CSV table of C-alpha atoms in Angstrom, one decimal:
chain,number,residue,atom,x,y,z
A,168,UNK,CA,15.1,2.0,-3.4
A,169,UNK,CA,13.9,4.1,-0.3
A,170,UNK,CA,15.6,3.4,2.9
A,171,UNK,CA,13.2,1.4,5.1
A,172,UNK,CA,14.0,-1.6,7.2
A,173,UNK,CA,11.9,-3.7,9.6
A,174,UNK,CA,13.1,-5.7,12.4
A,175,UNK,CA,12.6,-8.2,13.1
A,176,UNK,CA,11.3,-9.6,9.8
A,177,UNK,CA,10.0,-12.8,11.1
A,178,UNK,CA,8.7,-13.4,14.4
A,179,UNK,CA,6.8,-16.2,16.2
A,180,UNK,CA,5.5,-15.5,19.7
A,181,UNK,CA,2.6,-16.9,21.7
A,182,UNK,CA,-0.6,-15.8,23.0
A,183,UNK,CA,-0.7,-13.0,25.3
A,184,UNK,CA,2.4,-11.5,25.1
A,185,UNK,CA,3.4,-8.3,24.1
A,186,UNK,CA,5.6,-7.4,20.9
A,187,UNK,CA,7.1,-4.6,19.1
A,188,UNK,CA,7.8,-4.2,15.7
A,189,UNK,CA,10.4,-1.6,14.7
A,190,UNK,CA,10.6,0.3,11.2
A,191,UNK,CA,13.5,2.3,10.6
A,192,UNK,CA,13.4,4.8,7.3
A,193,UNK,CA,16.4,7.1,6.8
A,194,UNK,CA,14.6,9.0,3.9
A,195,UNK,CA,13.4,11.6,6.4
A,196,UNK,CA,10.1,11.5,5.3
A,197,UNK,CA,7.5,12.9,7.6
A,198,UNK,CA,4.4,10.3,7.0
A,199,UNK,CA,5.0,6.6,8.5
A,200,UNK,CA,2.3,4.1,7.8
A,201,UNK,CA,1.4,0.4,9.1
A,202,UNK,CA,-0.5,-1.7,7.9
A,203,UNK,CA,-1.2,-5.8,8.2
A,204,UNK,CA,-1.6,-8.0,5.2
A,205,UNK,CA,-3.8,-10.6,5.1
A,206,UNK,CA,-5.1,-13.6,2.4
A,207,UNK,CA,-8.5,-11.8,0.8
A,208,UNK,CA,-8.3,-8.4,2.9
A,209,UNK,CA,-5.3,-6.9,0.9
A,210,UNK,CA,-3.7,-4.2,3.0
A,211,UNK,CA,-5.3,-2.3,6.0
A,212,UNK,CA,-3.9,0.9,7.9
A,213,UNK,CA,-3.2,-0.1,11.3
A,214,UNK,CA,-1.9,3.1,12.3
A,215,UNK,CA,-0.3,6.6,10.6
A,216,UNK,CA,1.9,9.2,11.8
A,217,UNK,CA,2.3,12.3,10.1
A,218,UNK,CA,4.9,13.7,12.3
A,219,UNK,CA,6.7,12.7,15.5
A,220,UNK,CA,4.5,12.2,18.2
A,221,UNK,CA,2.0,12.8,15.6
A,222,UNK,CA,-0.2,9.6,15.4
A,223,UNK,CA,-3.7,8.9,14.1
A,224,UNK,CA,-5.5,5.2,13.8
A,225,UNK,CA,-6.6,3.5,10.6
A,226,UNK,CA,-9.4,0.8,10.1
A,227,UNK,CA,-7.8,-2.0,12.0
A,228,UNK,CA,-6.3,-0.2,15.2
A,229,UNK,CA,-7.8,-2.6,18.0
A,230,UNK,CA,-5.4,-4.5,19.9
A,231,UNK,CA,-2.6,-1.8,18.6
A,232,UNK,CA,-0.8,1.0,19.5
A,233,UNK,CA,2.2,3.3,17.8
A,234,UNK,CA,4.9,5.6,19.0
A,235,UNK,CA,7.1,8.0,16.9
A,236,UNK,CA,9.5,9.8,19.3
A,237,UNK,CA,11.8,10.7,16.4
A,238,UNK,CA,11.9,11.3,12.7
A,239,UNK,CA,13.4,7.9,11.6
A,240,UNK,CA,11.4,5.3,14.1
A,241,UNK,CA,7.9,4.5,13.5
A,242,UNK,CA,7.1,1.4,16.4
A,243,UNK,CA,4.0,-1.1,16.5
A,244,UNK,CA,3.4,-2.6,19.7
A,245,UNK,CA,0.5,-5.3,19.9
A,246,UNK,CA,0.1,-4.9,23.5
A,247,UNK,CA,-1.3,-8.5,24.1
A,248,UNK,CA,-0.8,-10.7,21.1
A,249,UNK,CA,-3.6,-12.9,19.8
A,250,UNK,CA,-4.4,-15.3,17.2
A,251,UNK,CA,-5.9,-12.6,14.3
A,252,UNK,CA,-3.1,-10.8,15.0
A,253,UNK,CA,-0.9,-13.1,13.1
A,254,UNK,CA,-0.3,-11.9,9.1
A,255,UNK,CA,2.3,-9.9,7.6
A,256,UNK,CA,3.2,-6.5,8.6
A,257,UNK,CA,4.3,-3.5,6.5
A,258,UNK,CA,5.7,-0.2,7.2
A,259,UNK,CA,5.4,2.7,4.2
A,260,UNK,CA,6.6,6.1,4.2
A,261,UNK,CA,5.5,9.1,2.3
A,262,UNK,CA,7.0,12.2,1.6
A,263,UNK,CA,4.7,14.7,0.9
A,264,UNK,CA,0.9,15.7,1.7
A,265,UNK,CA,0.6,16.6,-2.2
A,266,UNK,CA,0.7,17.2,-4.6
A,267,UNK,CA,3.5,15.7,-5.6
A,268,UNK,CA,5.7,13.0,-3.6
A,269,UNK,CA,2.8,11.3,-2.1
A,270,UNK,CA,3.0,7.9,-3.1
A,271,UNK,CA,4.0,5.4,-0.3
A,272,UNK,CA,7.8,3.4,-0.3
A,273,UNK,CA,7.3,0.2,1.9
A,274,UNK,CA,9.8,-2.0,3.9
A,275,UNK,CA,10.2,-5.5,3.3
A,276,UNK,CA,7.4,-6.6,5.7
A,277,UNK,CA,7.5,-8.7,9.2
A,278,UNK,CA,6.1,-12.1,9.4
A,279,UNK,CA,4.4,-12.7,12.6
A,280,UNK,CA,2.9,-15.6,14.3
A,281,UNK,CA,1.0,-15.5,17.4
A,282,UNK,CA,0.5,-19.5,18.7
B,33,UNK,CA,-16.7,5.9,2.6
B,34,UNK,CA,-13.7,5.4,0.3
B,35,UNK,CA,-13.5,2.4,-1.4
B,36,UNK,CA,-11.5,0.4,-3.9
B,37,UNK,CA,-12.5,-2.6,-5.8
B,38,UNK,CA,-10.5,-5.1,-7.8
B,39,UNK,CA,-13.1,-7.7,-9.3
B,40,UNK,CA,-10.8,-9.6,-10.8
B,41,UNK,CA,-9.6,-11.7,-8.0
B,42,UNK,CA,-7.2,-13.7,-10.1
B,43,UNK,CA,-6.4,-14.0,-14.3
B,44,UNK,CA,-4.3,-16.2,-16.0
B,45,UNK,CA,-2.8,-15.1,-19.4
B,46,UNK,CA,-1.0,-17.1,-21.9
B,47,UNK,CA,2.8,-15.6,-22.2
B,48,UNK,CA,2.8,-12.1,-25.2
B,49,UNK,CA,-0.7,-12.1,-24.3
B,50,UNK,CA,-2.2,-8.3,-23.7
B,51,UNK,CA,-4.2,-8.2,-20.0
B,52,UNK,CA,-6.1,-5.4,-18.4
B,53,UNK,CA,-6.5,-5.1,-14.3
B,54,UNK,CA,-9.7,-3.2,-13.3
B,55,UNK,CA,-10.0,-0.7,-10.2
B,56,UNK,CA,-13.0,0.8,-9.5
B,57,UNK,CA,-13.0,3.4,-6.6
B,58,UNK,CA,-15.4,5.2,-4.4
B,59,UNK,CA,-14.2,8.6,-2.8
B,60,UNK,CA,-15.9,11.9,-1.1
B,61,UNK,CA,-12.6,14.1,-2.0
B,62,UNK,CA,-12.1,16.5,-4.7
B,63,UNK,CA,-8.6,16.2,-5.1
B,64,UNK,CA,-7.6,12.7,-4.9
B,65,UNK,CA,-4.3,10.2,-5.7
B,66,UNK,CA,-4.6,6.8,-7.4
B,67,UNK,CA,-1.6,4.2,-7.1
B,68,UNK,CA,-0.8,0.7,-8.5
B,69,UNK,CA,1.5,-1.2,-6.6
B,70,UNK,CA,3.0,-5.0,-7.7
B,71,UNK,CA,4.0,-7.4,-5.4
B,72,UNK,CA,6.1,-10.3,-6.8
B,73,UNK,CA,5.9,-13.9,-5.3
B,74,UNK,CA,9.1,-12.6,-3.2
B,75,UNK,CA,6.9,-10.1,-1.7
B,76,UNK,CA,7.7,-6.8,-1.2
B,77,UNK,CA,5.8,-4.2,-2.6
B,78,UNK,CA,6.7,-1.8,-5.6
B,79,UNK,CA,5.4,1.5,-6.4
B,80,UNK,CA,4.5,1.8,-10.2
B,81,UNK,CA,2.7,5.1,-10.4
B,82,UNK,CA,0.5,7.5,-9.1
B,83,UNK,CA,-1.8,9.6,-10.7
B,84,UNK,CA,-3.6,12.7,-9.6
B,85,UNK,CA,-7.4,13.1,-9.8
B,86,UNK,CA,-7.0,16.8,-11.4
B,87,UNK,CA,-4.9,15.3,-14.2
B,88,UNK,CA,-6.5,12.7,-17.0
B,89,UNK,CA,-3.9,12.3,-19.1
B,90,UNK,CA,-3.3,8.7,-19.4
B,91,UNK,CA,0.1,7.3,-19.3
B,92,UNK,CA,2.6,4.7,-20.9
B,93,UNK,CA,5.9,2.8,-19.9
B,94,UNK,CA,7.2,0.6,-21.7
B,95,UNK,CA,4.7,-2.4,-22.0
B,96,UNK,CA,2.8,-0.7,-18.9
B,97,UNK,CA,-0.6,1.8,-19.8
B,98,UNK,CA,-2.8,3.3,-17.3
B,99,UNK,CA,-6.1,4.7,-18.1
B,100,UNK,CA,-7.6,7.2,-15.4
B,101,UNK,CA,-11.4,7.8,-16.0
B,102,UNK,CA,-12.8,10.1,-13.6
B,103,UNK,CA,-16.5,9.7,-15.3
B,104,UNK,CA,-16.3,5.8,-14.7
B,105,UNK,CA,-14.5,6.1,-11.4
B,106,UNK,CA,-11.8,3.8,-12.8
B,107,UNK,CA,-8.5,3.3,-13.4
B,108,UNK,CA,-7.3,0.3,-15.0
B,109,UNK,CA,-3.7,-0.7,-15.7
B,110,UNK,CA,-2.9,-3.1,-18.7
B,111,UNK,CA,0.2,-5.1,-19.5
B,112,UNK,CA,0.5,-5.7,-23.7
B,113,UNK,CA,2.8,-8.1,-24.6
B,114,UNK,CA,2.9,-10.1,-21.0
B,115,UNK,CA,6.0,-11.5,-19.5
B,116,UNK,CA,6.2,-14.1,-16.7
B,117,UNK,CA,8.3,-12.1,-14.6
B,118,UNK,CA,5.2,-9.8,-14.6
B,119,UNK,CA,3.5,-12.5,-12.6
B,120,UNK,CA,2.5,-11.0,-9.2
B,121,UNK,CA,-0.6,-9.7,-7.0
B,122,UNK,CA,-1.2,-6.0,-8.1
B,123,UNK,CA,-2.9,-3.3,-6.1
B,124,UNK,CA,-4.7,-0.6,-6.5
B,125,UNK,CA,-5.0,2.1,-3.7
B,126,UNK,CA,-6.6,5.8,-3.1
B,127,UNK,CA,-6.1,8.8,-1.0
B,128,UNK,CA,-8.2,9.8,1.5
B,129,UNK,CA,-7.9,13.3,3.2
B,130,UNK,CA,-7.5,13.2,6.5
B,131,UNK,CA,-8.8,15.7,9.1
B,132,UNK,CA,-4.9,16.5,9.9
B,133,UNK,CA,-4.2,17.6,6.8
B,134,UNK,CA,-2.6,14.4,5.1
B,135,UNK,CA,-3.6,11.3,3.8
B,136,UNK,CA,-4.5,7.8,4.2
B,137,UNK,CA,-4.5,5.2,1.7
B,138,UNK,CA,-7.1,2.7,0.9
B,139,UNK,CA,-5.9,-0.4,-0.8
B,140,UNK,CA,-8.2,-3.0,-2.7
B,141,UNK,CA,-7.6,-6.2,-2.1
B,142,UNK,CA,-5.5,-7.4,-5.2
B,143,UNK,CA,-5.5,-9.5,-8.5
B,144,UNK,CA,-3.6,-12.0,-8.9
B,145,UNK,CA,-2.2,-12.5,-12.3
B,146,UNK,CA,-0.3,-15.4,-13.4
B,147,UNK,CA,1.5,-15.5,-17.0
B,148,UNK,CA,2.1,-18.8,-18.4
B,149,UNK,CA,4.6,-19.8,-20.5
């Protein structure tokens, strides 16, 4: 299994307030990946990084924002946490661009609710 | 716009039964990846293959077939001879080529299959 962890995996927090949302890989694969899981919507990209510092948005970025100041540390922070923003969060990593290696590893996921 | 679709929102099959999941996608890139991924009732999600849009062959393991057709835009996954423990949500998901050189996935939004006993 590839070497990704999330912490914390379960999380409870209240309106307006800020959180963070660590993924850790030790895989040393270049491309991180969030995304936010909800009933009926399957997965949706929050954010990717394809190197550090290197950081793009996906379909759901609003209300988001990512760092990557090193290798293994991909962070989400959800700047002022609101109601939609509760669901489950995943972090993938990918080695490769392509061909080859560029199916996506996930980490066990981070259960967040915003009351 | 890229785009996946999984019709089948959920299927139930009786246990040793043989089941087919659809995926139909929509994409603007030449060279493109296809994925299934399962995700159990415990929930993490599991890679089960990839496939490349310059390669058709189709594939087999073990009770698991894909079948990549590039004409149809599809590429379906069946299960012959089902198993409970194959219960689960699977996914389907597709590159999409990024303007910095890598790629983003889109996912479709799942079927649920349940295999009765």
């Amino acid at each position: 299994d590839a070497g990704i962890t999330q912490s914390p995996r379960h999380k409870v927090t209240e309106t307006g307030t800020p959180v963070t949302l660590r993924c850790h890989q030790t895989e040393n694969h270049r491309y991180m990946y969030w995304y936010r899981q909800d009933p009926g919507h399957g997965l949706r990209l929050i954010h990717y990084s394809y190197g550090v510092k290197d950081t793009d948005k996906g379909e759901v970025s609003d209300g988001y924002s990512v760092s990557r100041s090193k290798t293994e540390d991909f962070l989400l922070t959800l700047e002022s946490a609101t109601s939609s923003q509760t669901s489950v969060y995943f972090c993938a990593i990918s080695e490769s661009s392509g061909p080859r290696n560029v199916e996506q590893y996930f980490g066990p996921g981070t259960r967040l609710t915003v009351t | 716009a890229q785009k996946v679709t999984q019709a089948q929102t959920e299927i139930s099959v009786v246990e040793k039964e043989d089941v087919t999941l659809d995926c139909v996608y929509e994409t603007r890139d030449t060279t493109y990846y296809l994925f299934w991924y399962k995700q159990p009732p415990s929930g993490e999600l599991v890679f089960l293959i990839r496939r490349n849009s310059f390669d058709e062959q189709n594939e087999i393991s073990g009770r698991y077939s894909w079948n990549f057709q590039k004409s149809t835009s599809s590429f379906n996954f069946t299960i012959t001879a089902s198993q409970v423990v194959d219960s689960a949500v699977y996914f389907c998901a597709l590159s999409e080529s990024t303007t910095s050189g890598t790629y983003k996935y889109i996912f479709g939004t799942g079927t649920r299959l349940k295999v009765l006993a």
